[in-house]
Short mmCIF file of C-alpha atoms and ligand atoms in Angstrom, two decimals:
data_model
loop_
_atom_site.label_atom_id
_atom_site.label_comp_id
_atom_site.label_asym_id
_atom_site.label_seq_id
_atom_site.Cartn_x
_atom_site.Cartn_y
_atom_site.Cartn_z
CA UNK A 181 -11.01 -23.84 -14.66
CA UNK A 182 -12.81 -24.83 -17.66
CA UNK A 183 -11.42 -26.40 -21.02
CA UNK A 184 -11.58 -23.56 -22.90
CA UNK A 185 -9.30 -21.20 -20.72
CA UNK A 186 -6.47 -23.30 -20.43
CA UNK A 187 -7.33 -23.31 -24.57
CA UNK A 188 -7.04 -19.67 -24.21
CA UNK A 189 -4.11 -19.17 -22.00
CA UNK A 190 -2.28 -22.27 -24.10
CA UNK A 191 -2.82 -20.02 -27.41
CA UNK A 192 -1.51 -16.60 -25.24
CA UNK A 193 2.13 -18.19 -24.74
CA UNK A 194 2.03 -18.98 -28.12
CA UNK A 195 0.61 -15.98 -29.94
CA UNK A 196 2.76 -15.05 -32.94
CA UNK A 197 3.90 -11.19 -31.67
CA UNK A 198 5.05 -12.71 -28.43
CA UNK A 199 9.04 -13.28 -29.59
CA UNK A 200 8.36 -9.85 -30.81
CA UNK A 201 7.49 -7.74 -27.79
CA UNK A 202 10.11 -9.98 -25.59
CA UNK A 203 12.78 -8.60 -27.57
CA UNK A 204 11.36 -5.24 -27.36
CA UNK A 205 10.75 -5.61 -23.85
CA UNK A 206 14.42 -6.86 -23.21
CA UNK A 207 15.97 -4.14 -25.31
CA UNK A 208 14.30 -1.46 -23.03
CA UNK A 209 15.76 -3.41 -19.50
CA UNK A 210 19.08 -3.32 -21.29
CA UNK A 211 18.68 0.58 -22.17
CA UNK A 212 17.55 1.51 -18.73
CA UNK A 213 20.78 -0.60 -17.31
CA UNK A 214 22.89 0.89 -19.57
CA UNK A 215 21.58 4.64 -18.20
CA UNK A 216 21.78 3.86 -15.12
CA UNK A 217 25.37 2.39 -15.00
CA UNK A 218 26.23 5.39 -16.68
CA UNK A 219 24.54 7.67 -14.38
CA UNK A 220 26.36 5.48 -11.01
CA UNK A 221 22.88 4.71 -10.04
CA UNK A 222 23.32 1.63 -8.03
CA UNK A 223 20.87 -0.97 -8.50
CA UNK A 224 18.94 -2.82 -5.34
CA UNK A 225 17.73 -6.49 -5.50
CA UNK A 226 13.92 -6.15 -4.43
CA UNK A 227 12.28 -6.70 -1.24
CA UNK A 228 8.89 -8.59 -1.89
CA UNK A 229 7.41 -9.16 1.84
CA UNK A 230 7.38 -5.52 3.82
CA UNK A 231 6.33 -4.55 6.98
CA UNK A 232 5.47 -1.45 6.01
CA UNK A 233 4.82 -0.82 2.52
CA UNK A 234 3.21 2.07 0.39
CA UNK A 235 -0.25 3.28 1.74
CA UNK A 236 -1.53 3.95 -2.24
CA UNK A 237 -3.55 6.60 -2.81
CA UNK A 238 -6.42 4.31 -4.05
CA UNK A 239 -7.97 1.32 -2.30
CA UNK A 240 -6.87 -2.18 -2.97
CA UNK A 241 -7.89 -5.34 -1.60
CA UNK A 242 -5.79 -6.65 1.35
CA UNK A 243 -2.46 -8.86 0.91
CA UNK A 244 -1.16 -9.34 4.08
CA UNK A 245 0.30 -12.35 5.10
CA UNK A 246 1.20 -14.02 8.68
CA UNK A 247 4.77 -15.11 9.41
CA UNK A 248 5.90 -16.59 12.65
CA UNK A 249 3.49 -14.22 14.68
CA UNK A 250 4.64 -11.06 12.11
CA UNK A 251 1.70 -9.72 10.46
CA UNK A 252 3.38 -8.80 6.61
CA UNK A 253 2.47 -7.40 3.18
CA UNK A 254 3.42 -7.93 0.10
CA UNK A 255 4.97 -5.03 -1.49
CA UNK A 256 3.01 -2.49 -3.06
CA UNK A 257 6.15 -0.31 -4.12
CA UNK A 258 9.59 -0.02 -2.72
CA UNK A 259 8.68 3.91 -1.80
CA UNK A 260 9.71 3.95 1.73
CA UNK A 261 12.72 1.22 1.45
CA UNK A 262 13.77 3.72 -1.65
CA UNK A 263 13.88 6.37 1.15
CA UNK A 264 15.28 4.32 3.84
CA UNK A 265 18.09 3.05 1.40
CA UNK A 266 18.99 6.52 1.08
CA UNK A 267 19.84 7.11 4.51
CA UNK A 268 23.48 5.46 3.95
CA UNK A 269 24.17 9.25 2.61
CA UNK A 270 26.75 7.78 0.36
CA UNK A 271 24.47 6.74 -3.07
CA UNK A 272 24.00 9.27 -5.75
CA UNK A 273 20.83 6.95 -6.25
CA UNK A 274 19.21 3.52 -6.58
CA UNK A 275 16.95 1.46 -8.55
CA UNK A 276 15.38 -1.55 -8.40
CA UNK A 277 12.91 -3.75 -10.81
CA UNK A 278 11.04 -4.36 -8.12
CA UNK A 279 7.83 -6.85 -8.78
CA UNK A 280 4.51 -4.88 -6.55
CA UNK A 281 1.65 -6.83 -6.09
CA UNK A 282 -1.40 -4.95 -6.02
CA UNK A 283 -4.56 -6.64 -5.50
CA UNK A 284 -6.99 -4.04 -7.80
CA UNK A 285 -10.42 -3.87 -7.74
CA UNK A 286 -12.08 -6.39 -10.50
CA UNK A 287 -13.23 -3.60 -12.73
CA UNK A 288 -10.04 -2.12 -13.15
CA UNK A 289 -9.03 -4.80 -15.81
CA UNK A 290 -11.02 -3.09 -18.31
CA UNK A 291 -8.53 -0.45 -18.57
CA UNK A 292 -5.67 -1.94 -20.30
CA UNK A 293 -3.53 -0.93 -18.19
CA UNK A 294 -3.89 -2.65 -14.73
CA UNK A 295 -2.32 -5.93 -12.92
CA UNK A 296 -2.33 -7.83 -10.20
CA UNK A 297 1.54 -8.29 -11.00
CA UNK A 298 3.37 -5.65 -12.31
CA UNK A 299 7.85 -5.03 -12.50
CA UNK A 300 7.91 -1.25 -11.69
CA UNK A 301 11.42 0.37 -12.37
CA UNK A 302 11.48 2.27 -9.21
CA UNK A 303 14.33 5.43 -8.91
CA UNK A 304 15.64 7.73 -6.12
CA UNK A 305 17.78 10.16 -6.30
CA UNK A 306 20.23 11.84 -3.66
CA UNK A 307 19.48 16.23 -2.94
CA UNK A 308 17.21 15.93 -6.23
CA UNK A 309 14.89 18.55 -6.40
CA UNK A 310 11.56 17.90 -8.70
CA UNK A 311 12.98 19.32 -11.63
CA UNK A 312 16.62 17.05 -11.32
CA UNK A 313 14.13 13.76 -11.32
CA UNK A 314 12.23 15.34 -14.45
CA UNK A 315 15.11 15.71 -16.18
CA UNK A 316 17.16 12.39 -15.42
CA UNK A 317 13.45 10.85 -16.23
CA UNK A 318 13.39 12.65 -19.95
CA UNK A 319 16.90 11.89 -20.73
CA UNK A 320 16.33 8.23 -19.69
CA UNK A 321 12.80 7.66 -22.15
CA UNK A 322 15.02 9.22 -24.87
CA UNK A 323 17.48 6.86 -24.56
CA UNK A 324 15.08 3.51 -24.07
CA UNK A 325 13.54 4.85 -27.22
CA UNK A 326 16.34 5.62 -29.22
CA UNK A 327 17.87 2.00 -28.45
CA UNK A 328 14.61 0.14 -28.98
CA UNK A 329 14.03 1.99 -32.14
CA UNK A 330 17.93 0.68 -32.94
CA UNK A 331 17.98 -2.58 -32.16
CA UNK A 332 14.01 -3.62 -33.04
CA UNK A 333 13.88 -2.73 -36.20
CA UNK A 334 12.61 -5.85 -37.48
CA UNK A 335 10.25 -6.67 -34.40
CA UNK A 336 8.89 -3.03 -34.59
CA UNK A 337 8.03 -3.35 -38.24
CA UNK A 338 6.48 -6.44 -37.83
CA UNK A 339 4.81 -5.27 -34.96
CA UNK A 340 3.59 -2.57 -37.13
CA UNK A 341 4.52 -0.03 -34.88
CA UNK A 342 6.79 3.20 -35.06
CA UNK A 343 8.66 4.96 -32.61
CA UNK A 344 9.08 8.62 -32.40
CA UNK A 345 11.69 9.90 -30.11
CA UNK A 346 9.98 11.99 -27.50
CA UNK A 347 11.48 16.15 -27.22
CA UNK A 348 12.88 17.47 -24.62
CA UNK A 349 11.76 19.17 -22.43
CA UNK A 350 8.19 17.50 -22.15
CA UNK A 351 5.30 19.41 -21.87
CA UNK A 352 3.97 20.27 -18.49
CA UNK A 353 0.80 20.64 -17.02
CA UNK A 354 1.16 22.80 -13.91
CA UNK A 355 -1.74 21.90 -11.47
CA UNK A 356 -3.42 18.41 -11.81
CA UNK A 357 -6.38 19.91 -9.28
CA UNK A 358 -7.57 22.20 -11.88
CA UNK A 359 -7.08 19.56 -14.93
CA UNK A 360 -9.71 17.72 -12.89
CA UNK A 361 -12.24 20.69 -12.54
CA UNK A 362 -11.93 20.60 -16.13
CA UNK A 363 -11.71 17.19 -17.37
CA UNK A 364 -13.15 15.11 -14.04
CA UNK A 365 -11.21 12.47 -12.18
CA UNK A 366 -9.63 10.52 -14.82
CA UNK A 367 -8.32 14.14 -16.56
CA UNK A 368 -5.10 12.02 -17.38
CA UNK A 369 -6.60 9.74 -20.06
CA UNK A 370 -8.13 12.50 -21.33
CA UNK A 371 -5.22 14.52 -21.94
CA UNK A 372 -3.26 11.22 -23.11
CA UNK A 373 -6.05 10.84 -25.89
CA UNK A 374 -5.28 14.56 -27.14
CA UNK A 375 -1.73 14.79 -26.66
CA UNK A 376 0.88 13.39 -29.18
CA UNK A 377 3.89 13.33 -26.96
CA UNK A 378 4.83 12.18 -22.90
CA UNK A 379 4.03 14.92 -20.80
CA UNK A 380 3.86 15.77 -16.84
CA UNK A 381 1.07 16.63 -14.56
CA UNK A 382 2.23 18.19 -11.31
CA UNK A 383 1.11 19.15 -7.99
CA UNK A 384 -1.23 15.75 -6.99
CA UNK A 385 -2.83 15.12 -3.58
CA UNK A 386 -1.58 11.54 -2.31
CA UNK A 387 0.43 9.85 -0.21
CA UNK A 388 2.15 11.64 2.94
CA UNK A 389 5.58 10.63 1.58
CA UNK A 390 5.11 13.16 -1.16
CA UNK A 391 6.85 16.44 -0.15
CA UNK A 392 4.10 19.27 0.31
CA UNK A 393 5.51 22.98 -0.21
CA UNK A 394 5.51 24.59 3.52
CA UNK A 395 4.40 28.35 1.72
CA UNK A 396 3.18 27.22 -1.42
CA UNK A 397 0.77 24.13 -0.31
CA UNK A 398 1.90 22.49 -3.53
CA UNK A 399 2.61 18.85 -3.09
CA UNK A 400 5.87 18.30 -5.07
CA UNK A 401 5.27 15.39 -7.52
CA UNK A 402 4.61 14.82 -11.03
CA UNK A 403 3.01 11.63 -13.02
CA UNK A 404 4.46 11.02 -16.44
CA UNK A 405 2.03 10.28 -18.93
CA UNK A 406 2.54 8.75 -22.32
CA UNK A 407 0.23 9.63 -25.25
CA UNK A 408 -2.28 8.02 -27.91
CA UNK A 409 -4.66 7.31 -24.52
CA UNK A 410 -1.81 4.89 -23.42
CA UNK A 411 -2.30 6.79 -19.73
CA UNK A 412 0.05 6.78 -16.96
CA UNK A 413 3.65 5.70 -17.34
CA UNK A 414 5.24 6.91 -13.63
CA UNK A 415 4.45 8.66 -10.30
CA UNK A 416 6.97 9.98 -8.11
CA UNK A 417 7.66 13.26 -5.84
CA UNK A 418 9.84 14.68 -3.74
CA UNK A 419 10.02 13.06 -0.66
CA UNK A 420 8.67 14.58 3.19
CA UNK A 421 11.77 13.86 5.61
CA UNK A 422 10.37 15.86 8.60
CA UNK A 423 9.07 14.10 11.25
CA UNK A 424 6.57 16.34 12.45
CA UNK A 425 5.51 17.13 9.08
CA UNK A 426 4.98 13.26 8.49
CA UNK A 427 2.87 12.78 11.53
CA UNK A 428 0.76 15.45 10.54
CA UNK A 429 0.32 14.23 6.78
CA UNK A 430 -0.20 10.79 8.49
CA UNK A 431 -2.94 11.79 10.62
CA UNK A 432 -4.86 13.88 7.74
CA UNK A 433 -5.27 10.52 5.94
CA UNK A 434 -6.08 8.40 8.38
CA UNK A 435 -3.05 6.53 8.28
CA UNK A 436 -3.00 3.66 10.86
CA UNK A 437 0.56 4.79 12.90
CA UNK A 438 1.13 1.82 14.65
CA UNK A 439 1.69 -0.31 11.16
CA UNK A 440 4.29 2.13 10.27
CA UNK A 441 5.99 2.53 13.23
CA UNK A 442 9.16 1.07 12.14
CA UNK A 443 9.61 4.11 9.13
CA UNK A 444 8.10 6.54 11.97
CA UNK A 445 10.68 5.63 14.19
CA UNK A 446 13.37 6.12 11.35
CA UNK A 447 11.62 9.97 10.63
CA UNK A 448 11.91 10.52 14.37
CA UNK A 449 15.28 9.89 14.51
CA UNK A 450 16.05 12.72 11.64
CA UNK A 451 17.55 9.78 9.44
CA UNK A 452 15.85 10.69 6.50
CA UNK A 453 17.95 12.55 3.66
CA UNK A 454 15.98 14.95 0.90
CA UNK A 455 15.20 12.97 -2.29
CA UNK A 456 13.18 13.09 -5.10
CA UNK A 457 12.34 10.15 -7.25
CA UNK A 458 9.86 8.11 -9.04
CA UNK A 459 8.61 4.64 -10.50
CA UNK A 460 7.40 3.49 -13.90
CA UNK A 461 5.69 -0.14 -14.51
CA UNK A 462 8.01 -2.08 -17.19
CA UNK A 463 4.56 -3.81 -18.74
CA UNK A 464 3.11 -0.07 -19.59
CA UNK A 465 6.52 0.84 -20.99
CA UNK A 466 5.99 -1.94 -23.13
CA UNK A 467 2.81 -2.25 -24.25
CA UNK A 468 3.43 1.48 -25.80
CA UNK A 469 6.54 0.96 -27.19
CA UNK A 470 5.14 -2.22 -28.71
CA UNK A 471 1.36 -0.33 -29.68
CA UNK A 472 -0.21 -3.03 -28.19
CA UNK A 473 -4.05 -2.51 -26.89
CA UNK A 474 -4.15 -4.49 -23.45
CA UNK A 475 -1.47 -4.58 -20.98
CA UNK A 476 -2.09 -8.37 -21.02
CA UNK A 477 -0.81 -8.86 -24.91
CA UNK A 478 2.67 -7.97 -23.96
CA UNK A 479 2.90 -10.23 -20.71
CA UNK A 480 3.15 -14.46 -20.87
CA UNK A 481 1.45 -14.77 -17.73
CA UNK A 482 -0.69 -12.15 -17.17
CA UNK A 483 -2.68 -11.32 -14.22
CA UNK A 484 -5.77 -9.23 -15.27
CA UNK A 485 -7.91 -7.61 -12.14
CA UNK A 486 -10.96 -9.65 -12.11
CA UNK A 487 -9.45 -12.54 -14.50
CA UNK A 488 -8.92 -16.42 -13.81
CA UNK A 489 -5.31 -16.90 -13.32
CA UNK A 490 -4.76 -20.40 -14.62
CA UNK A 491 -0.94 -20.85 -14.84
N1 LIG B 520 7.19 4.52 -7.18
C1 LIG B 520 6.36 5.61 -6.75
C2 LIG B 520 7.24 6.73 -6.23
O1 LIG B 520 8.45 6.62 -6.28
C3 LIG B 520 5.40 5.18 -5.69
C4 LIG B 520 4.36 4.22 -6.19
O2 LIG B 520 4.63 3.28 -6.90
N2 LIG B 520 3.12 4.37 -5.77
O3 LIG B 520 6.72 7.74 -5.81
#
């Protein structure tokens, strides 16, 4: 570490809009409490060393870790402890602000977007079908944005930044295979550049947790993406509870079974109840509610791919 990052980092904690986007930042947590209470979505404290954690659908670098003989990971996402949580039978639904580590590639902090560290508010709901989680997600960014708009008046003005209340029902995109035909692989940022409002994308190939329609061949899921070329905001699905089905979906990725035994052995045992939810990273919530141009400007400590981390 050199003399003039720790400059750099020293003049980050003290940058004039911080105060600013905290508030904003605390006004949304408060919001998507309040929703949730009202909701009786029950919230879980997070789990930050897994033994099995989410696969991804893109290629990180490792984080496991070694504890008395027990190879572990850091979390990626709460996915499968969403679904295993959800076994009880006797939650409407959870969520958690659960902190994911995910060790991106270097380039990826040129995007804005990415972080080592991230808060993801991560949702599942009970018998929800796809279109039960679109909804509960709609009415929920209405009501972060109403109350932020409320409450930060001052902050957003000075922030020079104005809210607009997204409609309901968002705009969707049907098939996200043919958005790529058309646009390439990174179709979403495209479509975030033209669009003025959030909108979903449906029918992804990922993970095997994501339910895939039996007749249809549609995988069931939906990203969330917020406009102005902010990009993503959340990723979510129904969920696979079939054993068989998840064995198969397993083996057409590659997936190593023996790490995920302990969730195979919970799908074998027909534990698994039908749920749909989905996950959105606090810090990208922010940095659009706030206009801000890099995810780091809205975080004290960020921690950029590819960037020193000095405190
Ligand atoms: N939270 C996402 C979901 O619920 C998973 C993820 O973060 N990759 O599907």
């Amino acid at each position: 570490m050199n003399g003039e990052s720790m400059e750099k980092v020293i003049q980050h904690i003290l940058s004039k809009e911080m105060k600013d986007v905290l508030m904003v930042q605390t006004s949304a947590l408060k919001a998507i409490h309040d929703y949730m209470w009202k909701h009786e979505i029950l919230q879980l404290m997070p789990v930050m060393l897994s033994s099995v954690t989410d696969p991804l659908s893109h290629s990180v670098y490792d984080s496991s870790i070694t504890y008395a003989g027990q190879k572990l990971e850091l979390t990626k996402s709460m996915i499968l402890h969403k679904q295993m949580s959800m076994m009880r039978g006797d939650l409407k639904g959870i969520y958690i602000i659960s902190p994911n580590i995910r060790l991106e590639k270097e380039h990826l902090g040129e995007t804005g977007r990415h972080l080592l560290e991230f808060s993801q508010v991560d949702i599942e709901l009970r018998d929800a079908k796809y279109k039960d989680f679109m909804g509960f997600t709609e009415g929920l960014y209405s009501y972060i944005f109403k109350f932020v708009k409320k409450k930060c008046k001052e902050e957003l003005a000075s922030l020079e930044r104005k809210i607009k209340v997204p409609k309901k029902p968002f705009k969707i995109y049907e098939s996200a295979m043919e958005l790529k035909v058309e646009y390439g692989s990174s179709f979403d940022l495209e479509l975030s550049k033209k669009e003025k409002d959030l909108f979903w994308v449906m029918d992804h190939y990922r993970e095997f947790y994501d339910r895939e329609d039996p007749v249809t061949k549609r995988h069931v899921n939906y990203d969330l993406v917020y406009p102005e070329g902010f990009g993503e905001a959340l990723s979510g699905g129904e969920r696979e509870t079939d054993y068989a089905t998840i064995i198969r979906k397993m083996g057409e990725r590659k997936t190593d079974l023996e790490k995920y035994k302990s969730y195979i052995e919970i799908s074998k045992r027909g534990l698994l109840k039908p749920t749909a939810g989905g996950g959105f990273g606090v810090e990208r919530l922010v940095r659009f509610l706030t206009g801000r141009k890099h995810i780091r400007d809205i975080s004290l400590f960020p921690r950029v791919p590819g960037e020193e981390i000095v405190l």
